[in-house]
Structures are given as structure tokens and as C-alpha cells.
Amino acid sequence: MARKVLTIIGSLRDGSTNKMLGNEAKLLAPKNLELEIFIPKGIPEYNQDVEDNLPNIVQEMKDKIKSADAILFVTPEYNNSIPGVLKNAIDWGSRPPMQSAWSDKPVAIMGVSTGMGGDSVASSLGPCAG
Ligand SMILES: Cc1cc2nc3c(=O)[nH]c(=O)nc-3n(C[C@H](O)[C@H](O)[C@H](O)COP(=O)(O)O)c2cc1C
């Protein structure tokens, strides 16, 4: 049975090059890997006040993360970091305490950026969500 890889895109832009890269990875993946593209559009800003009653869209994202065998982040670099949309998704996924959807999940990260350093900073941030 194919392993499921949730492929989380860090750019919401319609013409996103990172979305294109994710789609290419999906096409080129070996038969034993099934990539599902996930664009965190509509994920709200992280707010600890509501983490005991997660918004539906956040719960759905957490369920997708939990049911995946692995995570592939495909993200541009924004201001020498990862984009805010991706950071919010990571923060929501890690909460509440002891209920992180990221726990024990193998993660890879790649991306396209137009700056001099390519995507080097974003790609090396290695989301650590426990
Ligand atoms: C707010 C913002 C900040 C950016 N900061 C960086 C940066 O620090 N380093 C870099 O290489 N590119 C930076 N860029 C350029 C992006 O890497 C480039 O626009 C990239 O194509 C965006 O990815 P996308 O095509 O998937 O939307 C920035 C772009 C934006 C909009």
C-alpha cells in the first residue's frame, strides 16, 4: 500500500511556484508514495484562547496531518523565515499540549525562492513542532 505524504504548500498565491513544485513532486513520486497537496488557505491566525475548541478547518488539517505517514513542506522564504501562513499552520498543528499532530512524523522541506540564497533559510528552519 502506498505511503501517504501530506504536501503542505507555504504560498497561497494562485501562480505559486512552490505549488507547481509540489504538483511536480506528486507527478514524479514513485508508486509507493501518494502525495496529497494541502494549501493552508483559510487557516486562521493562531490564538491560544480557542485552542480547547479548535476551529473546524484547523481540526480537519490536524486530522490530515495525523493520518499521513509523512509530511513534505514546500515553501518559499519570506524575510529570511517561513511565511506566516505556514507558521500558523505549524502552531495550530502542535496544540493543545500533548496533542501535537506532528509528533513522530517524518518531515522533509524544500522550496523555491527568488532571493540570492534561494530557499536556504526557509528550508533549513526545519519546523520543530514536537
Ligand atoms: C513578503 C515576502 C518576503 C520575501 N522574502 C524573501 C526572502 O527573505 N528570501 C528570498 O529568497 N525571497 C523572498 N521573497 C521572494 C519569494 O521567495 C518569491 O516571491 C517566491 O517566488 C514566492 O513563492 P511562490 O511563487 O510560491 O509564491 C519574499 C517575497 C515576499 C512576498
mmCIF file of C-alpha atoms in Angstrom, residues 14-107:
data_model
loop_
_atom_site.group_PDB
_atom_site.id
_atom_site.type_symbol
_atom_site.label_atom_id
_atom_site.label_comp_id
_atom_site.label_asym_id
_atom_site.label_seq_id
_atom_site.Cartn_x
_atom_site.Cartn_y
_atom_site.Cartn_z
ATOM 1 C CA ASP A 14 -2.614 31.376 -7.450
ATOM 2 C CA GLY A 15 0.529 31.233 -9.600
ATOM 3 C CA SER A 16 2.745 29.944 -6.801
ATOM 4 C CA THR A 17 5.974 28.328 -7.985
ATOM 5 C CA ASN A 18 6.019 26.294 -4.777
ATOM 6 C CA LYS A 19 2.587 24.926 -5.594
ATOM 7 C CA MET A 20 3.961 23.988 -9.034
ATOM 8 C CA LEU A 21 6.929 22.274 -7.367
ATOM 9 C CA GLY A 22 4.584 20.337 -5.079
ATOM 10 C CA ASN A 23 2.479 19.289 -8.056
ATOM 11 C CA GLU A 24 5.604 18.153 -9.950
ATOM 12 C CA ALA A 25 6.720 16.132 -6.919
ATOM 13 C CA LYS A 26 3.286 14.499 -6.865
ATOM 14 C CA LEU A 27 3.623 13.574 -10.553
ATOM 15 C CA LEU A 28 7.181 12.282 -10.189
ATOM 16 C CA ALA A 29 6.676 10.385 -6.926
ATOM 17 C CA PRO A 30 7.322 6.650 -7.037
ATOM 18 C CA LYS A 31 4.251 4.399 -6.950
ATOM 19 C CA ASN A 32 4.682 3.665 -3.263
ATOM 20 C CA LEU A 33 4.255 7.354 -2.339
ATOM 21 C CA GLU A 34 0.931 9.121 -2.641
ATOM 22 C CA LEU A 35 1.262 12.900 -2.311
ATOM 23 C CA GLU A 36 -1.750 14.945 -1.269
ATOM 24 C CA ILE A 37 -1.370 18.688 -1.842
ATOM 25 C CA PHE A 38 -2.617 20.802 1.058
ATOM 26 C CA ILE A 39 -2.779 24.593 0.815
ATOM 27 C CA PRO A 40 -3.396 26.155 4.236
ATOM 28 C CA LYS A 41 -5.859 28.700 2.846
ATOM 29 C CA GLY A 42 -8.360 29.905 5.447
ATOM 30 C CA ILE A 43 -6.334 28.656 8.412
ATOM 31 C CA PRO A 44 -6.837 31.459 10.958
ATOM 32 C CA GLU A 45 -4.158 33.241 12.898
ATOM 33 C CA TYR A 46 -3.124 31.112 15.839
ATOM 34 C CA ASN A 47 -4.989 32.100 19.010
ATOM 35 C CA GLN A 48 -4.411 30.253 22.258
ATOM 36 C CA ASP A 49 -7.820 31.420 23.572
ATOM 37 C CA VAL A 50 -9.587 28.940 21.299
ATOM 38 C CA GLU A 51 -7.206 26.022 21.320
ATOM 39 C CA ASP A 52 -9.554 23.970 23.531
ATOM 40 C CA ASN A 53 -12.269 24.402 20.902
ATOM 41 C CA LEU A 54 -10.377 24.238 17.624
ATOM 42 C CA PRO A 55 -11.937 25.854 14.532
ATOM 43 C CA ASN A 56 -13.277 23.132 12.175
ATOM 44 C CA ILE A 57 -10.761 23.975 9.456
ATOM 45 C CA VAL A 58 -7.926 23.520 11.945
ATOM 46 C CA GLN A 59 -9.309 20.206 13.216
ATOM 47 C CA GLU A 60 -9.604 18.995 9.605
ATOM 48 C CA MET A 61 -5.980 19.964 8.980
ATOM 49 C CA LYS A 62 -4.858 18.169 12.156
ATOM 50 C CA ASP A 63 -6.735 15.038 11.061
ATOM 51 C CA LYS A 64 -4.989 15.144 7.684
ATOM 52 C CA ILE A 65 -1.599 15.514 9.358
ATOM 53 C CA LYS A 66 -2.297 12.659 11.764
ATOM 54 C CA SER A 67 -3.439 10.308 9.018
ATOM 55 C CA ALA A 68 -0.364 10.997 6.859
ATOM 56 C CA ASP A 69 2.711 8.789 7.032
ATOM 57 C CA ALA A 70 4.981 11.761 6.396
ATOM 58 C CA ILE A 71 4.927 15.493 5.740
ATOM 59 C CA LEU A 72 6.558 17.403 2.899
ATOM 60 C CA PHE A 73 6.673 21.186 3.282
ATOM 61 C CA VAL A 74 7.112 23.080 0.016
ATOM 62 C CA THR A 75 7.603 26.708 0.892
ATOM 63 C CA PRO A 76 9.103 29.982 -0.226
ATOM 64 C CA GLU A 77 11.246 32.075 2.077
ATOM 65 C CA TYR A 78 9.704 35.288 3.395
ATOM 66 C CA ASN A 79 12.004 37.772 5.128
ATOM 67 C CA ASN A 80 14.556 35.118 6.000
ATOM 68 C CA SER A 81 11.948 32.895 7.550
ATOM 69 C CA ILE A 82 8.940 30.831 6.602
ATOM 70 C CA PRO A 83 5.699 32.562 5.556
ATOM 71 C CA GLY A 84 3.223 33.423 8.294
ATOM 72 C CA VAL A 85 0.541 31.140 6.844
ATOM 73 C CA LEU A 86 2.835 28.177 7.278
ATOM 74 C CA LYS A 87 3.881 29.223 10.789
ATOM 75 C CA ASN A 88 0.220 29.485 11.811
ATOM 76 C CA ALA A 89 -0.471 26.016 10.405
ATOM 77 C CA ILE A 90 2.516 24.608 12.314
ATOM 78 C CA ASP A 91 1.469 26.312 15.552
ATOM 79 C CA TRP A 92 -2.143 25.085 15.337
ATOM 80 C CA GLY A 93 -0.966 21.579 14.490
ATOM 81 C CA SER A 94 1.181 21.489 17.624
ATOM 82 C CA ARG A 95 -1.591 22.353 20.074
ATOM 83 C CA PRO A 96 -3.124 21.734 22.623
ATOM 84 C CA PRO A 97 -0.180 20.467 24.704
ATOM 85 C CA MET A 98 0.486 16.739 24.348
ATOM 86 C CA GLN A 99 -1.882 16.594 21.357
ATOM 87 C CA SER A 100 0.502 17.675 18.637
ATOM 88 C CA ALA A 101 -0.396 16.278 15.227
ATOM 89 C CA TRP A 102 3.291 16.482 14.260
ATOM 90 C CA SER A 103 4.567 14.035 16.876
ATOM 91 C CA ASP A 104 6.819 11.325 15.434
ATOM 92 C CA LYS A 105 6.014 12.457 11.885
ATOM 93 C CA PRO A 106 8.896 12.259 9.418
ATOM 94 C CA VAL A 107 9.233 15.675 7.759
#
